[in-house]
RNA sequence: GGCUUCGUAGCUUAACUGGAUAGAGCACCUGACUACGGAUCAGGAGGUUGCAGGUUCGAAUCCUGCCGAGGUCACCA
């Protein structure tokens, strides 16, 4: 049984006996004792002063005396103000180590049969993935892993935004300027190829816009809009969308293509198919390199009409209302939101309509209690509204919806802007960190004896560990500044330094071989401070996983892994030898503790999508 | 402007959800490989937790008001 539970139980009954009142065991405040004090766990006794009518230090003293007498696991205690510091006996810790080693799933919860669906990535198909997607994908992936470790059956999905004006822009540009070129003709990764035509479209559009700005038509337009001479530049900058919709030739072509697509025009559909397939081919490579996959793909082209029937029904039930112009709305003021449009006056759907439909469809497909949307915080309001609507519709899954919102990734120079060419490409970035890992590794030379292929694999594992850890360690709610040079760091609070701690253990275990009889670890006495710190940290693992799952927060796992690696490194350097231990018991114990650390680090990092190499 | 999220060392960040002297990493300075892998460890310097009030045994954390930064307020997605 878990020592925290034991403390809770003993303290609860002791309080009842000594002072005659009940406390909820879960309300007790029990922390790991701070390093500067003696003890393993600390009970805070301030909250009991009123009911016990005694000073906190008196309560602590009294409780301490009773529980150390009653339970063999409590070796000793000391009291400082309202803090009762309890030292746990070595017997408990030795048993604890045996338990970890015996249970390869230590830290995970047992499967409880509930299902969680996690949506992440969900890119547009007009250009390649970038740094923003990487944060999204890493959060989605690790959240999925964490939920699974917390006992859920997890379905990983993405909805691919494969239709709309954006992809039409790529298509038009390719058709007009592409001369039927293929990605291999231009020696480009196929999603980058499609992105290239998207950029081309924007460039041509801008050129056209620029020329138009000095045309008679533009002059008339400016007069109509009453724009003053000195504001013209700013006006044109802001008015881009109006130009696109009302004047642009190339814009009209793109819009016409979208219409043709919606009408099912065969030529357009086949070009669309071709472009999208190029993009998917490229995405697959990126996903594969990142080490992520999905269980089910949804395509917007199949789902964008969903939801209309739900709106119709809801209209009958008076959940929605119709305005005179025929548009349909919902009043969300009681949810502290405003009125939201759900159908346009011409009867076509908006984003919200589609999302209502897909949520419904997904529940029908998977019956998942939880549905998690990993989407950047710029859409906070949208998801609040969506969830409120589904609530009003009485959807059975409405209470299990969660928006895993995360902050934008900014560069030291500010926000990424495609127009300014500051978007950090996902493929480039991965390549860069892998190269950096390679350089660093070759400088050390510790794996230079290995076959080149194996080395390359390890460089990749290290580089990706650096990138992934750098991003995941930040709490999702915070927007983060991504400094490329810092992400290449392999030392300090980084993925590679955690890998390194684990790799050293592997090396030591290999060398130890059969040197010690594992059973004799039970005879070890006098666990040292640096050993205890590792044990206490190992002990937190199941709680950390549970909390990370509850809070949908992978950064908890990342920070935990670092804490554990750090505690272990400290032990490693403490002078307590494993291979040349003072006794068989000590060696066996330390080896077992190291193996347990390796096991936990491996699982913890796996939850983040990070692998531990054999050597590095 | 309304709503909303965030403000912690020069920089990137943590704090078990109200607990002890706010903990790390980077950068800077000083040390440690004839011990199991130095991508490490030991130590130094660096903080009025944006500001001002309040709540209480106790506040980075909760409340109020300011200040600053992001996001959002489309018949776009």
XYZ file of C-alpha atoms (C1' of nucleotides) in Angstrom:
693
model
C 0.000 0.000 0.000
C 1.073 3.490 -0.839
C 2.787 5.289 2.022
C 0.785 8.455 1.501
C -2.410 6.482 1.986
C -0.969 4.926 5.096
C -0.157 8.330 6.516
C -3.618 9.596 5.647
C -5.261 6.663 7.331
C -3.157 6.764 10.475
C -3.516 10.492 10.895
C -7.256 10.435 10.306
C -7.867 7.817 12.990
C -5.401 9.453 15.341
C -7.171 12.792 15.080
C -10.465 11.082 15.757
C -9.060 9.363 18.833
C -7.144 12.351 20.213
C -9.519 15.204 19.418
C -12.777 13.558 18.514
C -13.451 15.083 15.107
C -13.467 13.680 11.587
C -11.279 14.800 8.726
C -11.410 13.686 5.147
C -8.138 11.815 4.503
C -7.837 13.563 1.135
C -7.989 16.971 2.774
C -4.842 16.348 4.782
C -1.910 18.355 3.535
C 1.000 15.981 3.161
C 4.093 17.104 1.298
C 7.504 15.726 0.650
C 9.677 17.218 3.366
C 11.796 20.117 2.202
C 15.442 19.269 1.854
C 16.659 21.483 4.655
C 14.629 19.559 7.245
C 14.925 16.032 8.463
C 12.215 13.607 7.400
C 10.496 12.186 4.335
C 6.960 13.490 4.503
C 5.437 16.464 6.235
C 1.957 16.855 7.639
C 0.746 20.440 8.015
C -1.193 20.775 11.282
C -2.339 24.396 11.153
C -5.779 23.464 9.788
C -6.609 21.472 12.958
C -6.011 24.211 15.509
C -9.582 25.424 15.677
C -11.233 22.051 16.134
C -8.528 20.619 18.387
C -8.233 23.869 20.329
C -4.503 23.425 20.636
C -1.403 25.011 19.208
C -0.234 23.542 15.889
C 3.096 22.346 17.280
C 1.333 20.582 20.147
C -0.985 18.822 17.721
C 1.974 17.818 15.569
C 3.808 16.448 18.572
C 0.812 14.449 19.772
C -0.006 12.996 16.374
C 3.642 12.159 15.814
C 3.883 10.244 19.043
C 0.805 8.159 18.335
C 1.488 7.236 14.731
C 5.118 6.285 15.238
C 3.997 3.967 18.004
C 1.174 2.456 15.954
C 2.826 1.806 12.620
C 6.128 0.113 11.922
C 6.673 2.159 8.746
C 7.007 5.380 10.736
C 10.512 5.346 12.075
C 10.708 8.728 13.754
C 9.386 12.274 13.648
C 10.245 15.835 14.488
C 8.144 18.949 14.845
C 8.869 22.458 13.659
C 6.069 24.926 14.241
C 2.990 23.428 12.625
C 4.885 20.920 10.565
C 5.150 17.274 11.513
C 8.062 15.688 9.683
C 7.918 11.918 9.543
C 10.737 9.606 8.557
C 9.724 6.402 6.815
C 11.559 3.198 7.612
C 14.020 1.692 5.158
C 11.922 -1.478 5.030
C 9.190 0.390 3.284
C 11.554 1.777 0.648
C 13.176 -1.555 -0.045
C 9.789 -3.134 -0.573
C 8.786 -0.174 -2.712
C 11.743 -0.788 -5.031
C 10.845 -4.439 -5.388
C 7.308 -3.409 -6.286
C 8.453 -1.099 -9.078
C 10.740 -3.692 -10.602
C 7.996 -6.318 -10.443
C 5.517 -4.034 -12.158
C 6.561 -2.901 -15.621
C 3.540 -0.613 -15.676
C 4.467 1.169 -12.479
C 2.914 4.611 -12.667
C 0.041 3.678 -14.942
C -3.524 3.278 -13.780
C -5.393 0.127 -14.604
C -7.673 0.310 -17.593
C -11.109 1.482 -16.514
C -12.886 1.182 -19.833
C -13.644 4.838 -20.437
C -12.919 6.254 -23.812
C -11.295 9.562 -24.650
C -11.047 11.062 -28.087
C -8.251 13.522 -28.742
C -8.256 15.762 -31.779
C -5.010 17.433 -32.721
C -2.899 18.705 -35.617
C -5.818 19.319 -37.992
C -3.883 21.263 -40.617
C -4.964 23.058 -43.752
C -3.795 21.331 -46.891
C -2.425 24.326 -48.726
C 1.005 24.460 -47.135
C 3.451 22.433 -45.054
C 3.402 22.109 -41.278
C 5.190 24.702 -39.184
C 6.342 25.324 -35.634
C 2.826 26.118 -34.427
C 1.639 22.718 -35.622
C 4.541 21.104 -33.814
C 3.413 22.458 -30.456
C -0.098 21.317 -31.229
C 0.980 17.856 -32.338
C 3.309 17.309 -29.392
C 0.638 18.383 -26.927
C -1.964 16.217 -28.601
C 0.261 13.215 -28.833
C 1.551 13.326 -25.291
C -1.891 14.063 -23.874
C -3.101 10.947 -25.662
C -0.291 8.897 -24.193
C -0.910 10.305 -20.728
C -4.631 9.601 -20.856
C -3.871 6.078 -21.923
C -1.490 5.707 -18.992
C -4.267 7.030 -16.776
C -6.480 4.167 -17.862
C -8.413 5.523 -20.825
C -8.894 3.956 -24.180
C -7.765 6.744 -26.453
C -8.748 7.495 -30.038
C -6.432 9.933 -31.766
C -8.083 11.852 -34.554
C -7.492 14.839 -36.742
C -9.788 16.707 -39.039
C -8.044 17.665 -42.208
C -9.147 20.981 -43.617
C -8.896 19.860 -47.179
C -11.346 22.261 -48.791
C -11.950 25.950 -49.025
C -10.417 29.009 -50.534
C -6.879 28.305 -49.346
C -6.326 25.121 -51.293
C -8.022 26.740 -54.284
C -5.340 29.414 -54.241
C -2.635 26.770 -54.521
C -4.582 25.089 -57.285
C -5.067 28.261 -59.312
C -1.426 29.230 -59.040
C -0.270 25.793 -60.089
C -2.695 25.739 -62.998
C -1.696 29.170 -64.238
C 2.037 29.140 -63.616
C 2.983 25.560 -62.865
C 3.384 24.185 -66.392
C 2.177 20.851 -65.109
C 5.225 20.457 -62.922
C 5.315 17.752 -60.249
C 7.146 17.870 -56.937
C 9.926 15.675 -58.261
C 10.344 17.956 -61.291
C 11.184 20.719 -58.910
C 12.974 18.476 -56.491
C 10.716 19.444 -53.630
C 9.016 17.614 -50.791
C 5.487 17.379 -52.045
C 3.747 19.398 -49.325
C 6.348 22.120 -49.719
C 5.632 22.018 -53.412
C 1.952 22.767 -52.821
C 2.938 25.466 -50.346
C 5.160 26.959 -52.995
C 2.137 27.518 -55.227
C 0.204 29.012 -52.373
C 2.993 31.505 -51.857
C 3.090 32.114 -55.592
C -0.592 32.934 -55.524
C -0.102 35.434 -52.736
C 2.767 37.028 -54.579
C 0.853 37.377 -57.817
C -2.124 38.676 -55.923
C -0.016 41.309 -54.208
C 1.487 42.387 -57.528
C -1.940 42.697 -59.029
C -3.180 44.646 -56.017
C -0.239 47.004 -56.187
C -0.882 47.831 -59.841
C -4.589 48.219 -59.240
C -3.992 50.747 -56.512
C -3.063 53.388 -59.077
C -5.875 52.553 -61.476
C -8.885 54.829 -62.162
C -11.123 52.218 -60.587
C -9.113 52.408 -57.367
C -9.276 56.186 -57.416
C -13.026 56.103 -57.653
C -13.144 53.537 -54.865
C -11.032 55.731 -52.619
C -13.330 58.655 -53.228
C -16.369 56.545 -52.423
C -14.771 55.451 -49.205
C -13.706 58.975 -48.378
C -10.108 58.058 -47.749
C -7.751 60.934 -47.057
C -4.553 61.290 -49.031
C -2.242 60.526 -46.102
C -4.150 57.371 -45.120
C -4.125 55.645 -48.482
C -1.330 53.193 -47.782
C -2.807 52.117 -44.480
C -6.237 51.846 -46.034
C -5.081 49.539 -48.806
C -3.247 47.386 -46.329
C -6.372 46.927 -44.280
C -8.718 46.610 -47.212
C -6.981 43.628 -48.784
C -9.877 41.265 -48.242
C -12.351 43.603 -49.874
C -10.101 43.893 -52.855
C -9.815 40.124 -53.025
C -13.581 39.710 -52.940
C -14.678 42.585 -55.145
C -11.981 43.555 -57.614
C -9.185 41.027 -57.893
C -9.006 39.025 -61.108
C -6.949 36.218 -59.677
C -9.105 36.313 -56.571
C -12.184 35.871 -58.712
C -10.561 32.886 -60.339
C -9.906 31.282 -56.978
C -13.447 31.956 -55.860
C -14.782 30.567 -59.090
C -12.735 27.447 -58.499
C -14.242 27.077 -55.049
C -17.706 27.340 -56.579
C -16.827 24.753 -59.193
C -15.491 22.498 -56.465
C -18.707 22.771 -54.527
C -20.682 22.068 -57.678
C -18.660 18.908 -58.078
C -16.879 19.929 -61.289
C -14.875 16.878 -62.308
C -11.791 18.654 -63.582
C -11.538 20.774 -60.480
C -12.131 17.806 -58.227
C -9.387 15.814 -59.839
C -6.900 18.678 -59.615
C -7.951 19.114 -55.978
C -7.406 15.424 -55.399
C -3.969 15.600 -56.970
C -2.865 18.610 -54.916
C -4.150 17.141 -51.680
C -2.470 13.829 -52.307
C 0.824 15.634 -52.690
C 0.234 17.344 -49.404
C -0.703 14.121 -47.603
C 2.369 12.407 -48.932
C 4.470 15.184 -47.431
C 2.553 15.288 -44.153
C 3.035 11.547 -43.735
C 6.781 11.998 -43.839
C 6.638 14.789 -41.264
C 4.358 12.841 -38.934
C 6.528 9.804 -39.310
C 9.658 11.758 -38.458
C 7.947 13.234 -35.457
C 6.904 9.754 -34.415
C 3.173 10.375 -34.286
C 0.185 8.683 -35.859
C -3.606 8.848 -35.819
C -6.326 6.282 -35.373
C -8.860 8.026 -37.521
C -8.809 10.823 -40.042
C -11.755 13.066 -40.717
C -11.856 15.212 -43.824
C -13.612 18.504 -43.904
C -14.790 17.785 -47.431
C -16.890 15.007 -45.918
C -18.044 16.835 -42.833
C -18.574 20.432 -43.874
C -22.247 19.884 -44.558
C -22.877 18.147 -41.254
C -24.848 19.854 -38.548
C -27.602 21.411 -40.620
C -30.164 18.830 -39.611
C -29.271 19.340 -35.963
C -29.900 23.046 -36.434
C -33.254 22.322 -38.075
C -34.300 20.141 -35.162
C -33.036 22.655 -32.651
C -35.051 25.332 -34.417
C -38.196 23.299 -33.829
C -37.265 22.924 -30.178
C -36.721 26.679 -29.932
C -33.077 26.280 -29.006
C -32.233 28.386 -32.040
C -34.152 31.281 -33.534
C -34.503 32.641 -37.037
C -34.052 36.280 -37.965
C -36.085 38.001 -40.658
C -33.339 37.588 -43.213
C -33.463 33.823 -42.700
C -30.224 33.475 -40.737
C -30.325 31.224 -37.685
C -28.881 32.188 -34.287
C -28.587 31.030 -30.742
C -28.752 33.130 -27.603
C -25.893 32.238 -25.265
C -26.236 35.157 -22.893
C -27.075 32.908 -19.957
C -23.677 31.269 -20.492
C -22.156 34.765 -20.382
C -21.585 34.740 -24.105
C -23.509 36.588 -26.766
C -25.604 35.565 -29.752
C -23.955 33.253 -32.248
C -24.778 32.656 -35.882
C -25.221 28.994 -36.809
C -26.676 29.230 -40.328
C -26.211 32.010 -42.871
C -29.191 33.763 -44.386
C -28.667 31.797 -47.594
C -28.928 28.595 -45.594
C -25.259 27.616 -45.860
C -23.279 26.554 -42.838
C -20.537 28.259 -40.918
C -17.672 26.758 -38.969
C -19.851 26.371 -35.907
C -22.477 24.403 -37.808
C -19.876 21.966 -38.952
C -18.380 21.585 -35.499
C -21.758 20.799 -34.013
C -22.208 18.148 -36.658
C -18.776 16.580 -36.278
C -19.018 16.411 -32.492
C -22.284 14.562 -32.870
C -20.878 12.264 -35.522
C -17.812 11.447 -33.477
C -19.852 10.517 -30.502
C -21.914 8.223 -32.677
C -18.749 6.663 -34.064
C -16.843 6.209 -30.836
C -19.139 6.748 -27.828
C -16.312 8.476 -26.015
C -17.028 10.066 -22.635
C -14.344 12.605 -23.235
C -13.579 14.604 -26.337
C -10.524 16.798 -26.233
C -9.774 19.449 -28.828
C -6.180 20.552 -29.017
C -6.500 23.991 -30.564
C -4.621 27.264 -30.009
C -6.041 29.795 -27.578
C -7.071 32.185 -30.321
C -10.140 29.981 -30.577
C -11.070 30.014 -26.885
C -14.259 31.898 -27.521
C -15.320 29.603 -30.306
C -15.013 26.525 -28.145
C -16.812 28.105 -25.229
C -19.661 28.830 -27.585
C -19.537 25.380 -29.176
C -19.646 23.619 -25.827
C -22.440 25.855 -24.604
C -24.471 25.069 -27.710
C -23.953 21.326 -27.350
C -24.965 21.662 -23.714
C -28.194 23.397 -24.719
C -28.846 20.747 -27.325
C -28.678 18.243 -24.489
C -25.999 16.154 -26.148
C -25.084 13.274 -23.822
C -21.343 13.874 -24.176
C -21.522 17.640 -23.532
C -20.026 17.496 -20.057
C -17.014 15.528 -21.282
C -15.858 18.139 -23.761
C -12.588 19.885 -23.192
C -10.670 22.463 -25.139
C -6.966 21.922 -24.570
C -6.030 25.460 -25.301
C -2.439 26.460 -25.692
C -0.643 29.719 -26.240
C 0.917 30.855 -29.449
C 4.512 30.094 -30.262
C 6.379 33.307 -30.895
C 9.892 33.930 -32.056
C 12.282 36.264 -30.263
C 11.491 38.686 -33.080
C 7.747 38.394 -32.441
C 4.864 36.561 -34.032
C 5.498 34.291 -36.994
C 4.198 35.866 -40.155
C 3.961 34.019 -43.416
C 3.933 37.251 -45.342
C 7.248 38.209 -43.810
C 8.676 34.769 -44.316
C 9.362 34.214 -40.622
C 7.400 30.988 -40.361
C 9.581 28.211 -39.002
C 9.042 25.130 -41.104
C 8.558 21.846 -39.241
C 10.763 19.751 -41.498
C 13.571 22.296 -41.517
C 13.439 22.628 -37.773
C 13.663 18.896 -37.173
C 16.555 18.637 -39.571
C 18.336 21.442 -37.787
C 18.067 19.922 -34.323
C 19.164 16.545 -35.629
C 22.204 18.108 -37.272
C 23.047 19.868 -34.072
C 22.795 16.627 -32.111
C 25.062 15.016 -34.644
C 27.668 17.728 -34.297
C 27.591 17.522 -30.520
C 27.774 13.759 -30.485
C 30.644 13.637 -32.933
C 32.533 16.156 -30.839
C 32.228 13.825 -27.849
C 32.851 10.784 -29.976
C 31.245 8.281 -27.629
C 29.408 6.377 -30.353
C 31.805 6.855 -33.225
C 32.570 3.130 -33.199
C 28.999 2.279 -34.154
C 27.778 1.626 -37.696
C 26.793 4.842 -39.378
C 23.163 3.863 -39.711
C 22.798 3.276 -36.002
C 24.543 6.534 -35.289
C 22.108 8.400 -37.523
C 19.207 6.881 -35.639
C 20.661 8.047 -32.340
C 21.321 11.560 -33.662
C 17.678 11.676 -34.586
C 16.558 10.442 -31.172
C 18.684 13.061 -29.456
C 17.736 15.930 -31.734
C 14.050 15.226 -31.460
C 14.348 14.823 -27.700
C 15.807 18.330 -27.552
C 13.047 19.811 -29.682
C 10.156 17.956 -28.083
C 11.239 18.506 -24.509
C 11.901 22.166 -25.132
C 8.333 22.640 -26.284
C 6.493 20.271 -23.965
C 8.115 21.482 -20.757
C 6.269 24.774 -21.015
C 2.821 24.879 -19.457
C 0.323 24.865 -22.364
C -1.607 27.921 -21.193
C 1.437 30.083 -21.572
C 2.371 31.480 -24.890
C 5.985 30.646 -25.445
C 8.971 32.231 -27.037
C 10.777 29.777 -29.203
C 14.411 30.682 -29.468
C 15.835 28.309 -32.090
C 19.330 28.491 -30.675
C 18.106 27.595 -27.201
C 16.116 24.667 -28.513
C 19.364 23.239 -29.819
C 20.808 23.143 -26.337
C 21.656 19.665 -25.129
C 22.715 20.583 -21.619
C 20.775 21.581 -18.548
C 17.039 21.229 -18.388
C 16.748 19.440 -21.714
C 15.595 16.187 -23.261
C 19.098 14.983 -24.106
C 20.395 15.469 -20.574
C 17.562 13.258 -19.317
C 18.390 10.715 -21.987
C 21.952 10.874 -20.838
C 21.047 10.054 -17.255
C 19.121 7.010 -18.459
C 21.833 5.917 -20.870
C 24.408 5.942 -18.088
C 22.193 3.618 -16.108
C 21.938 1.260 -19.067
C 25.688 1.243 -19.313
C 26.101 0.508 -15.625
C 23.536 -2.293 -15.744
C 25.340 -3.879 -18.676
C 28.600 -3.761 -16.771
C 27.139 -5.054 -13.534
C 25.883 -8.214 -15.206
C 25.309 -10.873 -12.554
C 27.614 -9.234 -10.066
C 24.991 -8.982 -7.346
C 22.236 -11.169 -6.086
C 19.164 -9.015 -6.471
C 17.565 -10.456 -3.319
C 20.328 -9.113 -1.135
C 19.124 -5.542 -1.699
C 16.577 -6.327 1.011
C 19.417 -6.566 3.513
C 20.721 -3.101 2.759
C 20.552 -0.792 5.722
C 21.008 2.887 6.253
C 19.664 4.392 3.063
C 21.592 7.565 2.298
C 20.247 11.038 1.663
C 20.955 11.069 -2.068
C 19.376 7.631 -2.407
C 16.339 8.724 -0.470
C 15.814 11.632 -2.780
C 15.641 9.309 -5.755
C 13.201 7.048 -3.936
C 10.942 9.893 -2.921
C 10.885 11.132 -6.495
C 10.168 7.687 -7.897
C 7.328 7.444 -5.462
C 5.572 10.455 -6.958
C 5.319 9.029 -10.443
C 1.774 7.581 -10.290
C 0.436 10.789 -8.773
C 2.139 12.873 -11.432
C 0.610 10.836 -14.236
C -2.817 11.108 -12.677
C -2.513 14.851 -12.281
C -1.139 15.352 -15.766
C -4.143 13.457 -17.110
C -6.615 15.382 -14.982
C -5.160 18.703 -15.996
C -4.370 17.708 -19.583
C -0.912 18.999 -18.909
C 2.078 17.152 -20.398
C 4.484 19.710 -18.963
C 3.914 18.070 -15.564
C 5.476 14.891 -16.924
C 8.344 16.759 -18.555
C 9.209 18.580 -15.364
C 8.915 15.397 -13.370
C 11.307 13.529 -15.658
C 13.822 16.292 -15.271
C 13.477 16.281 -11.484
C 14.018 12.537 -11.393
C 17.031 12.669 -13.703
C 18.501 15.423 -11.590
C 18.007 13.503 -8.340
C 19.568 10.479 -9.937
C 22.544 12.429 -11.282
C 23.133 13.726 -7.803
C 23.179 10.190 -6.454
C 25.483 9.127 -9.269
C 27.999 11.784 -8.324
C 27.568 11.322 -4.590
C 30.357 8.802 -4.235
C 28.017 5.927 -3.455
C 29.345 3.328 -5.824
C 27.226 0.810 -7.594
C 29.790 -1.397 -9.297
C 32.339 -1.105 -6.506
C 29.961 -0.971 -3.611
C 31.087 -1.467 -0.043
C 28.875 -4.533 0.231
C 26.785 -6.905 -1.810
C 23.627 -5.466 -0.269
C 24.548 -1.916 -1.111
C 25.458 -2.793 -4.690
C 22.299 -4.785 -5.224
C 20.167 -2.051 -3.736
C 21.719 0.727 -5.800
C 21.527 -1.312 -8.956
C 17.873 -2.007 -8.302
C 17.212 1.635 -7.614
C 18.984 2.547 -10.846
C 16.957 0.023 -12.804
C 13.776 1.449 -11.308
C 14.867 4.944 -12.290
C 15.585 3.806 -15.809
C 12.202 2.144 -16.003
C 10.371 5.254 -14.847
C 12.382 7.612 -17.036
C 11.755 5.413 -20.039
C 8.017 5.362 -19.455
C 7.848 9.032 -18.547
C 9.720 10.105 -21.647
C 7.656 7.749 -23.752
C 4.597 9.664 -22.616
C 6.210 12.693 -24.231
C 7.065 10.821 -27.387
C 10.768 10.742 -26.544
C 12.912 7.637 -26.865
C 15.903 6.606 -24.765
C 18.760 5.293 -26.911
C 21.004 2.411 -25.818
C 24.065 4.590 -26.065
C 24.661 8.199 -26.932
C -13.732 49.722 -25.446
C -16.279 44.545 -23.712
C -14.756 39.636 -22.573
C -10.446 36.583 -21.654
C -5.432 34.591 -20.564
C -0.810 35.776 -18.779
C 3.031 39.201 -15.734
C 8.152 35.208 -10.998
C 16.512 36.388 -11.341
C 19.312 39.524 -17.529
C 16.804 35.220 -20.494
C 13.642 30.395 -20.471
C 10.777 28.704 -16.556
C 8.941 25.610 -11.536
C 6.314 25.799 -7.072
C 2.324 19.170 -5.123
C -3.646 23.915 -6.353
C -3.289 28.442 0.500
C 2.072 26.008 3.712
C 8.399 26.242 6.133
C 14.050 30.406 3.886
C 10.094 31.150 -3.965
C 13.076 25.942 -6.774
C 15.681 24.949 -11.472
C 18.162 25.659 -16.305
C 20.789 29.105 -19.723
C 24.342 33.004 -19.590
C 28.401 34.832 -15.834
C 32.267 33.448 -11.841
C 35.014 29.296 -8.810
C 35.996 24.228 -8.251
C 35.702 18.425 -9.466
C 37.588 12.963 -14.243
C 44.189 7.209 -12.288
C 35.681 5.693 -9.397
C 30.536 2.832 -12.483
C 29.877 7.685 -19.213
C 31.949 15.314 -17.304
C 25.498 15.873 -22.355
C 27.478 15.379 -15.202
C 28.302 17.186 -10.178
C 29.666 20.814 -5.959
C 29.706 26.035 -4.932
C 29.073 31.673 -5.931
C 26.423 35.764 -7.646
C 21.537 37.046 -9.329
C 14.113 38.028 -6.488
C 10.071 43.875 -3.109
C 6.787 37.090 -7.478
C 4.094 44.098 -12.399
C 1.947 47.945 -8.581
C -1.492 49.115 -4.396
C -4.889 47.454 -1.039
C -7.714 43.299 1.259
C -8.968 38.134 3.219
C -5.806 34.773 7.607
C -2.008 31.555 11.766
C 0.282 31.769 6.526
C -0.536 34.651 -0.228
C 3.409 33.963 -6.244
C -1.321 31.295 -5.521
C -7.847 33.717 -3.386
C -10.724 38.915 -3.740
C -10.770 44.300 -5.450
C -8.552 48.279 -8.170
C -4.791 49.969 -11.249
C -0.366 49.111 -14.926
C 1.674 46.122 -18.948
C 1.559 42.071 -22.837
C -1.148 38.457 -25.880
C -5.850 36.615 -27.770
C -10.830 37.531 -29.237
C -15.118 40.326 -30.281
C -16.992 38.149 -39.075
C -23.230 35.613 -42.504
C -13.800 33.601 -42.135
C -11.792 28.893 -40.768
